[in-house]
Amino acid sequence: MDIAELSDRILNGDRRALARAITLVESGRKDHRALADALMVKLAGAGRQALRVGLSGTPGVGKSTFIESFGMMLVAQGLKVAVLAVDPSSARSGGSILGDKTRMERLSRERSAFIRPSPSQNHLGGVARRSREAVALCEAAGFDVVLIETVGVGQSETMVAEMADLFLLLLAPAGGDELQGVKRGIMEIADMILVNKADGDLKATATRTCADYSGALRLLRKRPQDPDDFPKALTVSALEEAGLEAAWGEMQSLAGWRREQGHFEANRARQARHWFAEEIRHSLLARLETPWARDRMAVLADEVAEGRRGIGEAAQDFLTGLGS
Ligand code: GDP
């Protein structure tokens, strides 16, 4: 299939074409990359926009359950929902935490839903690019909401926040001491904290935890561009499907406010700048991994170690070779 046809089919909401395009952007082959770049340019012209919602939380907190319930609720409202997983740990293990389990069974059967597990990738930079492009492909395919899920490890949360319009942190009910365990940096990028499992025996603890986090969020630096009561904490029960509509209402209200104030588009423009710089950085680093670069570096390193060449001069020699 050529790029024009693939692009038309994606714009028509063809899910198989979408899956195929995501496979294309994930490919490490040079010819695939050129096709992927051409496809992305073609689709960007369509100007479709979804609400991109990042979601993070440690394993076991209830992300799959939440996405299933929340996704089903959105679908029932007539919205099209895409779910993408970003899981850099799969780069190391070769298998994906977020993709291994049979997850979101009900949602995966919905015609208005599209679920894509995380592939394995060698570099965080590669994960970022394929995720960013997959989000854009889902937007072009006409999805209203794109959920980008990640586990709470390493830099993945910051990365997902940089490709999302809203960032949610899912937490479990916990005693006061555990509040300290949530990294400050994560609290700072969260637009909303959802304390999950607010049901049965855990309900009272969840309410208390939620109050604690509300207090903690108030103490953090406020984002001057957002309404006074954001970021905020809410309780939900993914299992009992409670609090989900309220959470969606808050998300829409924040996104709506940001749109009216011009912050929504400004944030996307800032993100585009960020990813442009990252792309250049990533490509330059990739050039250090070619056989020529590895060999040349090893040869020059020996010469430097033996005192036959100066460090600065040898590095310049290497870079000149790399540039040609
Ligand atoms: P993930 O690892 O973050 O994707 O978490 P899962 O969605 O797989 O959930 C982990 C466990 O927590 C499972 O046993 C779920 O049934 C349970 N769980 C998820 N959401 C809720 C909830 O709202 N209430 C209760 N009581 N349990 C939940």
Coordinates of C-alpha atoms and ligand atoms in Angstrom, one line a residue:
M1 CA 0.0 0.0 0.0
D2 CA 1.4 3.4 -0.8
I3 CA 1.5 6.4 1.5
A4 CA -1.4 8.2 -0.2
E5 CA -3.7 5.2 0.2
L6 CA -2.6 4.5 3.8
S7 CA -3.2 8.2 4.7
D8 CA -6.7 8.2 3.1
R9 CA -7.7 5.0 5.0
I10 CA -6.4 6.4 8.3
L11 CA -8.4 9.6 7.7
N12 CA -11.4 7.4 7.1
G13 CA -10.9 5.9 10.6
D14 CA -9.8 2.4 9.3
R15 CA -8.3 0.7 12.3
R16 CA -6.3 -1.8 10.4
A17 CA -4.6 1.0 8.5
L18 CA -4.0 2.8 11.8
A19 CA -2.3 -0.3 13.3
R20 CA -0.3 -0.7 10.1
A21 CA 0.9 2.9 10.3
I22 CA 1.9 2.5 13.9
T23 CA 4.0 -0.5 13.0
L24 CA 5.6 1.6 10.3
V25 CA 6.5 4.4 12.7
E26 CA 7.9 1.8 15.1
S27 CA 10.2 0.2 12.5
G28 CA 13.9 0.7 12.7
R29 CA 14.4 0.4 8.9
K30 CA 15.7 3.4 7.1
D31 CA 13.3 3.1 4.2
H32 CA 10.4 2.7 6.6
R33 CA 11.5 5.8 8.4
A34 CA 11.3 7.8 5.2
L35 CA 7.8 6.5 4.5
A36 CA 6.8 7.2 8.1
D37 CA 8.1 10.8 7.8
A38 CA 6.1 11.3 4.6
L39 CA 3.0 9.9 6.2
M40 CA 3.2 12.1 9.2
V41 CA 3.6 15.2 7.0
K42 CA 0.5 14.2 4.9
L43 CA -1.6 13.6 8.0
A44 CA -0.6 16.7 9.9
G45 CA -2.4 18.7 7.1
A46 CA -5.7 17.2 8.2
G47 CA -5.6 19.3 11.3
R48 CA -7.6 16.9 13.5
Q49 CA -7.2 17.2 17.3
A50 CA -7.9 14.8 20.1
L51 CA -7.7 15.4 23.8
R52 CA -4.4 13.7 24.8
V53 CA -4.6 12.5 28.3
G54 CA -1.4 11.1 30.0
L55 CA -1.9 8.6 32.8
S56 CA 0.7 7.3 35.2
G57 CA 0.7 5.1 38.3
T58 CA 2.8 2.2 39.8
P59 CA 1.9 -1.4 38.9
G60 CA -1.1 -2.6 40.8
V61 CA -2.7 0.8 41.4
G62 CA -5.5 0.0 38.9
K63 CA -4.5 1.6 35.6
S64 CA -5.9 -1.2 33.4
T65 CA -9.1 -1.3 35.4
F66 CA -9.4 2.5 35.3
I67 CA -8.8 2.7 31.6
E68 CA -11.3 -0.1 30.9
S69 CA -14.0 1.6 33.0
F70 CA -13.2 5.2 32.0
G71 CA -12.9 4.2 28.3
M72 CA -16.2 2.3 28.4
M73 CA -17.8 5.4 29.9
L74 CA -16.4 7.6 27.1
V75 CA -17.5 5.2 24.5
A76 CA -21.1 5.1 26.0
Q77 CA -21.1 8.9 25.5
G78 CA -20.4 8.4 21.8
L79 CA -16.7 9.2 21.9
K80 CA -13.9 7.3 20.2
V81 CA -11.1 6.3 22.5
A82 CA -7.5 5.2 21.7
V83 CA -5.2 3.7 24.4
L84 CA -1.5 3.7 23.9
A85 CA 1.0 2.3 26.4
V86 CA 4.5 3.8 26.9
D87 CA 6.7 1.3 28.7
P88 CA 10.4 2.0 28.5
S89 CA 11.2 -0.9 30.8
S90 CA 10.3 -3.1 27.8
A91 CA 13.5 -1.7 26.2
R92 CA 15.5 -3.6 28.7
S93 CA 13.5 -6.8 29.3
G94 CA 12.5 -7.3 25.7
G95 CA 8.9 -7.9 26.9
S96 CA 6.4 -5.4 27.8
I97 CA 4.8 -5.1 31.3
L98 CA 1.9 -3.1 29.9
G99 CA 1.4 -5.5 27.0
D100 CA 1.8 -8.9 28.6
K101 CA -1.4 -9.2 30.4
T102 CA -4.8 -9.6 28.7
R103 CA -6.0 -6.2 29.6
M104 CA -9.1 -4.2 29.0
E105 CA -11.1 -7.0 27.6
R106 CA -14.4 -5.2 27.3
L107 CA -12.9 -2.0 25.9
S108 CA -10.9 -4.0 23.3
R109 CA -14.1 -5.4 21.9
E110 CA -15.6 -1.9 21.3
R111 CA -15.7 -0.7 17.8
S112 CA -15.0 2.9 19.0
A113 CA -11.9 1.9 20.9
F114 CA -8.4 1.2 19.8
I115 CA -5.8 -0.3 22.1
R116 CA -2.1 -0.6 21.3
P117 CA 0.4 -2.2 23.7
S118 CA 3.9 -1.0 24.1
P119 CA 6.5 -2.4 21.7
S120 CA 10.0 -3.1 22.7
Q121 CA 12.5 -0.4 21.7
N122 CA 16.2 0.1 22.3
H123 CA 16.3 3.6 23.3
L124 CA 14.1 5.9 25.3
G125 CA 14.4 8.3 22.4
G126 CA 12.9 5.6 20.1
V127 CA 10.1 5.0 22.5
A128 CA 9.4 8.7 22.7
R129 CA 9.3 9.1 18.9
R130 CA 7.1 6.1 18.2
S131 CA 4.7 7.2 21.0
R132 CA 4.5 10.7 19.8
E133 CA 3.8 9.6 16.3
A134 CA 1.3 7.0 17.4
V135 CA -0.6 9.7 19.2
A136 CA -0.7 11.9 16.1
L137 CA -1.8 8.9 14.0
C138 CA -4.7 8.2 16.4
E139 CA -5.7 11.9 16.2
A140 CA -5.7 11.7 12.4
A141 CA -7.9 8.6 12.5
G142 CA -10.5 10.7 14.3
F143 CA -10.2 9.5 17.9
D144 CA -11.7 12.1 20.4
V145 CA -9.6 11.0 23.4
V146 CA -6.1 9.5 23.3
L147 CA -5.1 7.9 26.6
I148 CA -1.3 7.5 27.0
E149 CA -0.5 5.2 29.8
T150 CA 2.8 4.7 31.5
V151 CA 4.2 3.0 34.5
G152 CA 5.8 5.1 37.2
V153 CA 9.4 4.4 36.3
G154 CA 12.4 6.6 35.3
Q155 CA 11.8 9.3 32.8
S156 CA 8.7 7.9 31.2
E157 CA 6.3 10.1 33.1
T158 CA 8.0 13.3 32.1
M159 CA 8.1 12.0 28.6
V160 CA 4.4 11.2 28.5
A161 CA 3.5 14.6 30.2
E162 CA 5.4 16.2 27.3
M163 CA 3.1 14.6 24.7
A164 CA -0.2 15.1 26.6
D165 CA -2.6 17.9 27.1
L166 CA -3.5 16.7 30.6
F167 CA -1.6 14.5 32.9
L168 CA -3.3 12.3 35.5
L169 CA -1.6 10.5 38.3
L170 CA -3.4 7.4 39.7
L171 CA -2.6 6.6 43.3
A172 CA -3.8 4.0 45.8
P173 CA -5.2 4.7 49.2
A174 CA -2.3 4.9 51.7
G175 CA -1.3 5.9 55.2
G176 CA 0.1 9.4 55.8
D177 CA 3.7 8.1 55.7
E178 CA 3.4 6.9 52.2
L179 CA 2.5 10.3 50.9
Q180 CA 6.2 11.1 51.1
G181 CA 6.9 8.2 48.7
V182 CA 5.4 10.1 45.7
K183 CA 8.2 12.0 44.1
R184 CA 7.7 15.7 44.2
G185 CA 8.6 16.0 40.5
I186 CA 5.6 13.8 39.6
M187 CA 3.3 15.8 41.8
E188 CA 4.4 18.9 40.0
I189 CA 3.5 17.6 36.5
A190 CA 0.1 16.2 37.5
D191 CA -3.0 18.2 36.6
M192 CA -5.1 15.8 38.6
I193 CA -4.5 13.1 41.2
L194 CA -7.0 10.3 41.2
V195 CA -7.1 8.2 44.3
N196 CA -8.4 4.9 43.1
K197 CA -10.0 2.0 45.0
A198 CA -12.3 4.3 46.9
D199 CA -14.7 1.5 47.6
G200 CA -15.5 -1.1 50.3
D201 CA -13.1 -1.2 53.2
L202 CA -10.7 1.1 51.5
K203 CA -13.2 4.0 51.0
A204 CA -12.4 5.8 54.2
T205 CA -8.7 5.6 53.7
A206 CA -9.1 6.8 50.1
T207 CA -11.0 9.8 51.3
R208 CA -8.3 10.6 53.8
T209 CA -5.5 10.1 51.3
C210 CA -7.3 12.3 48.8
A211 CA -7.5 15.1 51.4
D212 CA -3.8 14.7 52.2
Y213 CA -2.9 15.0 48.5
S214 CA -5.3 18.0 48.0
G215 CA -3.3 19.7 50.8
A216 CA 0.0 18.7 49.3
L217 CA -1.0 20.0 45.9
R218 CA -2.1 23.4 47.4
L219 CA 1.4 23.8 48.8
L220 CA 3.1 23.1 45.5
R221 CA 3.8 26.0 43.2
K222 CA 0.5 26.9 41.5
R223 CA 0.4 27.1 37.8
P224 CA -0.7 30.7 37.3
Q225 CA -2.3 30.0 34.0
D226 CA -4.8 27.5 35.4
P227 CA -7.9 28.0 37.5
D228 CA -7.2 28.4 41.2
D229 CA -8.5 25.0 42.2
F230 CA -6.1 23.1 39.9
P231 CA -4.2 20.8 40.2
K232 CA -6.8 18.9 42.3
A233 CA -7.2 15.4 43.8
L234 CA -10.4 13.3 43.5
T235 CA -11.4 9.8 44.6
V236 CA -12.5 7.2 42.1
S237 CA -13.3 3.5 42.1
A238 CA -12.4 2.0 38.8
L239 CA -13.9 -1.3 40.0
E240 CA -17.3 0.1 40.9
E241 CA -17.1 2.7 38.2
A242 CA -17.6 5.5 40.7
G243 CA -16.4 9.1 40.3
L244 CA -15.4 8.6 36.7
E245 CA -17.9 11.1 35.3
A246 CA -16.9 13.7 37.8
A247 CA -13.2 13.1 36.9
W248 CA -14.1 13.5 33.2
G249 CA -16.0 16.6 33.9
E250 CA -13.0 18.1 35.6
M251 CA -10.7 17.1 32.7
Q252 CA -13.0 18.8 30.2
S253 CA -13.3 21.9 32.3
L254 CA -9.6 22.3 32.6
A255 CA -9.0 21.6 28.9
G256 CA -11.8 24.0 28.0
W257 CA -10.3 26.7 30.2
R258 CA -6.9 26.2 28.7
R259 CA -8.4 26.4 25.2
E260 CA -10.2 29.6 25.9
Q261 CA -7.1 31.2 27.4
G262 CA -4.9 30.1 24.5
H263 CA -2.8 28.0 26.8
F264 CA -3.8 24.7 25.1
E265 CA -2.3 25.6 21.8
A266 CA 0.7 27.4 23.4
N267 CA 1.5 24.2 25.3
R268 CA 1.3 22.1 22.1
A269 CA 3.6 24.6 20.3
R270 CA 6.0 24.4 23.2
Q271 CA 5.9 20.6 23.1
A272 CA 6.6 20.7 19.3
R273 CA 9.7 22.7 20.0
H274 CA 10.8 20.3 22.7
W275 CA 10.4 17.2 20.5
F276 CA 12.1 18.9 17.6
A277 CA 15.2 19.4 19.8
E278 CA 14.9 15.9 21.2
E279 CA 14.7 14.5 17.7
I280 CA 17.9 16.2 16.7
R281 CA 19.6 15.0 19.9
H282 CA 18.4 11.5 19.4
S283 CA 19.6 11.4 15.8
L284 CA 23.0 12.7 16.6
L285 CA 23.4 10.1 19.3
A286 CA 22.3 7.4 16.9
R287 CA 25.1 8.4 14.6
L288 CA 27.6 7.5 17.3
E289 CA 26.3 3.9 17.2
T290 CA 27.2 3.1 13.6
P291 CA 30.1 0.6 13.0
W292 CA 32.2 3.4 11.5
A293 CA 31.8 5.6 14.5
R294 CA 32.5 2.9 17.0
D295 CA 35.6 1.8 15.3
R296 CA 36.9 5.3 14.7
M297 CA 36.3 6.2 18.3
A298 CA 38.1 3.1 19.5
V299 CA 41.2 3.9 17.3
L300 CA 41.3 7.5 18.4
A301 CA 40.8 6.6 22.0
D302 CA 43.8 4.4 21.9
E303 CA 45.9 7.1 20.4
V304 CA 44.7 9.6 23.0
A305 CA 45.4 7.0 25.8
E306 CA 48.9 6.5 24.5
G307 CA 49.5 10.2 24.5
R308 CA 49.9 10.4 20.7
R309 CA 47.0 12.7 20.2
G310 CA 45.4 15.5 22.2
I311 CA 41.9 14.9 23.5
G312 CA 40.4 18.0 22.0
E313 CA 42.2 17.7 18.7
A314 CA 41.3 14.0 18.3
A315 CA 37.6 14.7 19.2
Q316 CA 37.5 17.3 16.5
D317 CA 39.0 14.9 14.0
F318 CA 36.3 12.4 14.9
L319 CA 33.5 14.9 14.5
T320 CA 34.8 16.1 11.1
G321 CA 34.7 12.5 10.0
L322 CA 31.2 12.0 11.4
G323 CA 30.0 15.1 9.6
S324 CA 31.1 14.0 6.2
Ligands
GDP1 P1 -2.3 -1.8 37.0 O1 -1.2 -2.7 37.2 O2 -2.1 -0.5 37.4 O3 -2.8 -1.9 35.5 O4 -3.5 -2.4 37.9 P2 -4.8 -3.3 37.5 O5 -5.8 -2.6 36.8 O6 -4.3 -4.6 36.9 O7 -5.3 -3.6 39.0 C1 -4.5 -4.2 40.0 C2 -5.5 -4.8 41.1 O8 -6.2 -3.8 41.7 C3 -6.5 -5.8 40.5 O9 -6.6 -6.9 41.3 C4 -7.7 -5.0 40.4 O10 -8.9 -5.8 40.4 C5 -7.6 -4.1 41.6 N1 -8.4 -2.8 41.4 C6 -8.3 -2.0 40.4 N2 -9.1 -0.9 40.5 C7 -9.7 -1.1 41.7 C8 -10.8 -0.4 42.4 O11 -11.2 0.6 42.0 N3 -11.1 -0.9 43.6 C9 -10.6 -2.1 44.1 N4 -11.0 -2.5 45.3 N5 -9.7 -2.8 43.5 C10 -9.3 -2.3 42.3

